[in-house]
Short mmCIF file of C-alpha atoms in Angstrom, two decimals:
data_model
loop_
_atom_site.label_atom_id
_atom_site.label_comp_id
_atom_site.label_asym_id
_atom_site.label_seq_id
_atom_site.Cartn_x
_atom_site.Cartn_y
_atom_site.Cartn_z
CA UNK A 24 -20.63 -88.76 -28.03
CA UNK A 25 -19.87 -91.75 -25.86
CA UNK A 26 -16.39 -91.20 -25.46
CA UNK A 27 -17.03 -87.09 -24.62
CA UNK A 28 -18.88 -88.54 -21.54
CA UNK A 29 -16.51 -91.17 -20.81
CA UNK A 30 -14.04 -88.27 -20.85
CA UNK A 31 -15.89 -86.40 -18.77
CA UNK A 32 -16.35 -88.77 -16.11
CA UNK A 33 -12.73 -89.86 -15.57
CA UNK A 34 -11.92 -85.89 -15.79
CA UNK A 35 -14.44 -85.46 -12.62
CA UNK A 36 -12.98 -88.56 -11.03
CA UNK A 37 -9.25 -87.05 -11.01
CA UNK A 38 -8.69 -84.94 -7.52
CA UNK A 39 -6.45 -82.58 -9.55
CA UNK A 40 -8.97 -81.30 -11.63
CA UNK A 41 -11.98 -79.11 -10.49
CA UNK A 42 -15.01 -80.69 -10.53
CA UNK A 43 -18.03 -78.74 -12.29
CA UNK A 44 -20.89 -78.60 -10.09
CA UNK A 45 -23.53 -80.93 -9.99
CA UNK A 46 -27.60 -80.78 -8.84
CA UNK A 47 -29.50 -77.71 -8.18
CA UNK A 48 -28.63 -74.51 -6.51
CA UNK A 49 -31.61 -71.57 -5.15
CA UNK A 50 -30.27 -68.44 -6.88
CA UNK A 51 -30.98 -65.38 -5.09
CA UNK A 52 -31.18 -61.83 -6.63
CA UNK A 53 -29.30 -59.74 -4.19
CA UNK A 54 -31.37 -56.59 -4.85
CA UNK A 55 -34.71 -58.28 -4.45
CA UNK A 56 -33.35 -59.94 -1.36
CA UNK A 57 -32.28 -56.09 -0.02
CA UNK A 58 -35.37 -54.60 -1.03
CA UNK A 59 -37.82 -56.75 1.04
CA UNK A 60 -35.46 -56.52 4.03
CA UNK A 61 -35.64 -53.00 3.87
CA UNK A 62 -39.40 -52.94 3.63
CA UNK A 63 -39.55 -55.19 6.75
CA UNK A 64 -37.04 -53.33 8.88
CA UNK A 65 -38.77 -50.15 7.98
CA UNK A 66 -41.99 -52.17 9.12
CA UNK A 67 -40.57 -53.12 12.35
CA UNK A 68 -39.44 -49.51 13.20
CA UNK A 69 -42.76 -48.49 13.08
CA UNK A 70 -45.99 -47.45 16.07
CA UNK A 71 -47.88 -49.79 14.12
CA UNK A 72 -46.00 -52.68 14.43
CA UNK A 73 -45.67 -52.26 17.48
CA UNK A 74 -49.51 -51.78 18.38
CA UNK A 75 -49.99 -54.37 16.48
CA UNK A 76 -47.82 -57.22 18.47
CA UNK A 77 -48.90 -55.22 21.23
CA UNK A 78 -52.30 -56.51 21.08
CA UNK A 79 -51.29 -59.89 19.73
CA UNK A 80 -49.23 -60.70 23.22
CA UNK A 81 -52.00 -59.17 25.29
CA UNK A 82 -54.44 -61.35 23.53
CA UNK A 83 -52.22 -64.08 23.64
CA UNK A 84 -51.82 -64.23 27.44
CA UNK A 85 -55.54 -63.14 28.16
CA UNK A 86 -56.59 -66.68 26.28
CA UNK A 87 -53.86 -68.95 28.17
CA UNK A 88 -54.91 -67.09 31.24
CA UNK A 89 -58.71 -66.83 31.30
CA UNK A 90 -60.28 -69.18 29.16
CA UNK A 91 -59.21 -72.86 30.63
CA UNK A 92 -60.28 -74.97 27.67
CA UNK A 93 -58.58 -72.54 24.99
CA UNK A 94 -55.26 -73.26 26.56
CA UNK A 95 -52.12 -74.01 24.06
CA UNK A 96 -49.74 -72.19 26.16
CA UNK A 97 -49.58 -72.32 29.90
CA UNK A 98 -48.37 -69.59 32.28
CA UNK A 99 -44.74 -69.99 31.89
CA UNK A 100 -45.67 -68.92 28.26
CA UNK A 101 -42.56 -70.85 26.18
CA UNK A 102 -44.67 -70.87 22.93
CA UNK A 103 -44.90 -66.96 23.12
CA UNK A 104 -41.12 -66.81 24.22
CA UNK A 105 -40.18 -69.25 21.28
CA UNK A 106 -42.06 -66.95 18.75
CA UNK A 107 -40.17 -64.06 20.22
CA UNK A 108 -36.98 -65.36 19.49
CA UNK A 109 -37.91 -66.51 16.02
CA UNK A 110 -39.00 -63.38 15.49
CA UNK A 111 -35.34 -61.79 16.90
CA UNK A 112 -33.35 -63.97 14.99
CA UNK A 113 -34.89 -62.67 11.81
CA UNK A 114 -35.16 -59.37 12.57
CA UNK A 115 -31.89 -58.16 13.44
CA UNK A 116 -30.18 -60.14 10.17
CA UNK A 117 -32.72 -58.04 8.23
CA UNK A 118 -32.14 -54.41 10.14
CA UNK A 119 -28.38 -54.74 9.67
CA UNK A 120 -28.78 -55.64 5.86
CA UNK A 121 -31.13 -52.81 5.77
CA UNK A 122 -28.45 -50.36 7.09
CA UNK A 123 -25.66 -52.23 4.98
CA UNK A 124 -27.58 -51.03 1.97
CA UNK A 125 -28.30 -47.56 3.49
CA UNK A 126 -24.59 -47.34 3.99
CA UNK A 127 -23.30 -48.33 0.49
CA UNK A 128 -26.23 -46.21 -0.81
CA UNK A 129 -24.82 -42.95 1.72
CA UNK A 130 -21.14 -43.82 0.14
CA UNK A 131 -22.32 -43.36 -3.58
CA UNK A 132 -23.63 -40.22 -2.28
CA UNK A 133 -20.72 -39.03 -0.49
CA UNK A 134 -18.56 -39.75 -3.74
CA UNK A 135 -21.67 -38.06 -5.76
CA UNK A 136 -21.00 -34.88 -3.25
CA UNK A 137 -17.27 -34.80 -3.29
CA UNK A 138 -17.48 -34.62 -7.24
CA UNK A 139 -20.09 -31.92 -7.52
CA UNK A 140 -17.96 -30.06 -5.06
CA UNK A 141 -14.79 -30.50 -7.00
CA UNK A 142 -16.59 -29.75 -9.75
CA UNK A 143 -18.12 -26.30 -8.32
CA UNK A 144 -14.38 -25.48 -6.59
CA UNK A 145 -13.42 -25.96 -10.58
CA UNK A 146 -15.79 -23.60 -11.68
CA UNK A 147 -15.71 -21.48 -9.15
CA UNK A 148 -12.15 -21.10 -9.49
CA UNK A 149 -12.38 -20.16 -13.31
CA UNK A 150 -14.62 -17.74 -12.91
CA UNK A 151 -12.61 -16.27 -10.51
CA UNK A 152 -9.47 -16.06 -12.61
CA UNK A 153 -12.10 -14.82 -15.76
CA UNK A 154 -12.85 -11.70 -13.35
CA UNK A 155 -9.49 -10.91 -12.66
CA UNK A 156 -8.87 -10.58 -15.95
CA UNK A 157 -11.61 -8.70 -16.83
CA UNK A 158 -11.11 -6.06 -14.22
CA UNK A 159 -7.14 -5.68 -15.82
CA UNK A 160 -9.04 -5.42 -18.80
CA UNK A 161 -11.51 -2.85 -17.79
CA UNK A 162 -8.90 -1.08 -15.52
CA UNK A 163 -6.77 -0.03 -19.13
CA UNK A 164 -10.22 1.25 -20.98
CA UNK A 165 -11.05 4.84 -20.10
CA UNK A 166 -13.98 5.33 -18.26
CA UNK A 167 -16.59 7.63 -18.82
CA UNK A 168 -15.39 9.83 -15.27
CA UNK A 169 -12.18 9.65 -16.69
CA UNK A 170 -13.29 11.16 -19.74
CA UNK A 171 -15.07 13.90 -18.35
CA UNK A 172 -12.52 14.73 -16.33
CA UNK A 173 -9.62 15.20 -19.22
CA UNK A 174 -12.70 16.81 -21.18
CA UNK A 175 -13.21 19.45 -18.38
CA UNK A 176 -9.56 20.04 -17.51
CA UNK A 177 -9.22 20.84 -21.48
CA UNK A 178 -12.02 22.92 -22.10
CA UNK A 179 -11.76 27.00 -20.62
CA UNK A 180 -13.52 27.52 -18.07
CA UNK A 181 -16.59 29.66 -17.98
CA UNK A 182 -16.90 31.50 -14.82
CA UNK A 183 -15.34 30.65 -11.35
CA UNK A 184 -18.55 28.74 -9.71
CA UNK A 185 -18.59 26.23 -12.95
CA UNK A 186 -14.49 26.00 -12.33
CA UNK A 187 -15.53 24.96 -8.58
CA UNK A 188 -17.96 22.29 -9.40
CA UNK A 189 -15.94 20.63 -12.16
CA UNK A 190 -12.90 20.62 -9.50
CA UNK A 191 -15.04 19.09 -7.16
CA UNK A 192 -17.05 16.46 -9.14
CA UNK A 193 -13.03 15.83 -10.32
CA UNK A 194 -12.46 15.36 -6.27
CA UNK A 195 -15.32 12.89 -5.77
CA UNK A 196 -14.28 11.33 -9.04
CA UNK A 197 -10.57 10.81 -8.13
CA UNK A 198 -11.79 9.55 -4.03
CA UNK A 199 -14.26 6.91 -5.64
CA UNK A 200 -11.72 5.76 -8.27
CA UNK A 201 -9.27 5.21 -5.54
CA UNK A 202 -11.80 3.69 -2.95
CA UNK A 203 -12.74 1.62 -6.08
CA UNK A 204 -9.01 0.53 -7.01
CA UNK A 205 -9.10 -0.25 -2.85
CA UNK A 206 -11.82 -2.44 -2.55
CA UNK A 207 -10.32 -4.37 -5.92
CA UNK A 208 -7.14 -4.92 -4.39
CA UNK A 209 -8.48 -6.02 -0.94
CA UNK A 210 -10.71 -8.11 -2.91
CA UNK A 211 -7.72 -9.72 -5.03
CA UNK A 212 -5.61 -9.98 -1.67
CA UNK A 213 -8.11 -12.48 0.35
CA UNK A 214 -9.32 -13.79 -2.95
CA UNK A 215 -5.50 -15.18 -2.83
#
């Protein structure tokens, strides 16, 4: 066990070698640390907080003005002006890790979006190819007009005004079979 020490020491004595680390070091959870800084900069953005110093600085210079034995900071007001900048240097490390955070949290988002859009273009895109191929498929099956119409051409007709309405309900057949093959190929064409 001695000599493992002994080892060790001449191994952290040797400039070559890396040394391991030695006393204590603060660990910091980097979430933790993110989550209170946003909670603060969200504070500081606020009416309140401002109200709030607000009356603190008008209160503050009221006392050092008014009341001579209460005095801890006289009219030039560097105590006030100190806190002030303590309170700066703080506050703007903590706003821009605030809106670091926001920013990696608006990227996962972004990515999130661009997949559920590729994702929907996917779909989208299937389905579109499934209804083309279901209106080739329902363009070869006879329809019921289409029956009908081979039905009435085959079958005698009775007297000349029943001749006249089958050839015209065969007229407004044929127009919306060919206004419907229309609107299926326009369809197709900017669907392309």
């Amino acid at each position: 066990m001695a000599d493992a020490r002994e080892a060790a020491r001449r191994a952290d004595l040797q400039l070559d070698q890396p040394g391991t680390v030695r006393g204590w070091r603060p660990t910091f959870n980097p979430d933790a640390v993110g989550f209170y800084a946003e909670r603060i900069a969200r504070f500081l953005g606020t009416g309140r907080y401002l109200a709030i110093q607000t009356i603190i600085v008008i209160v503050w210079i009221a006392i050092n003005i008014a009341w001579i034995s209460l005095r801890f900071d006289p009219y030039p007001f560097i105590l006030l002006n100190l806190a002030f900048s303590t309170q700066a240097a703080y506050a703007a490390p903590l706003i821009l890790l605030a809106q670091n955070r926001q920013t990696d949290r608006d990227k996962v988002q972004v990515e999130e979006d661009r997949a559920r859009a590729a994702q929907t273009r996917a779909d989208t895109e299937y389905l579109a190819r499934e209804l083309a191929s279901l209106r080739v498929a329902i363009g070869e099956l006879a329809t019921r007009d289409f029956i009908r119409g081979e039905l009435d051409r085959l079958a005698p007709p009775d007297d000349e005004a029943a001749a006249r309405r089958r050839k015209e309900r065969k007229r407004k057949r044929e127009q919306q079979t060919r206004e419907a093959r229309e609107a299926r190929e326009n369809r197709d064409k900017s669907a392309d």
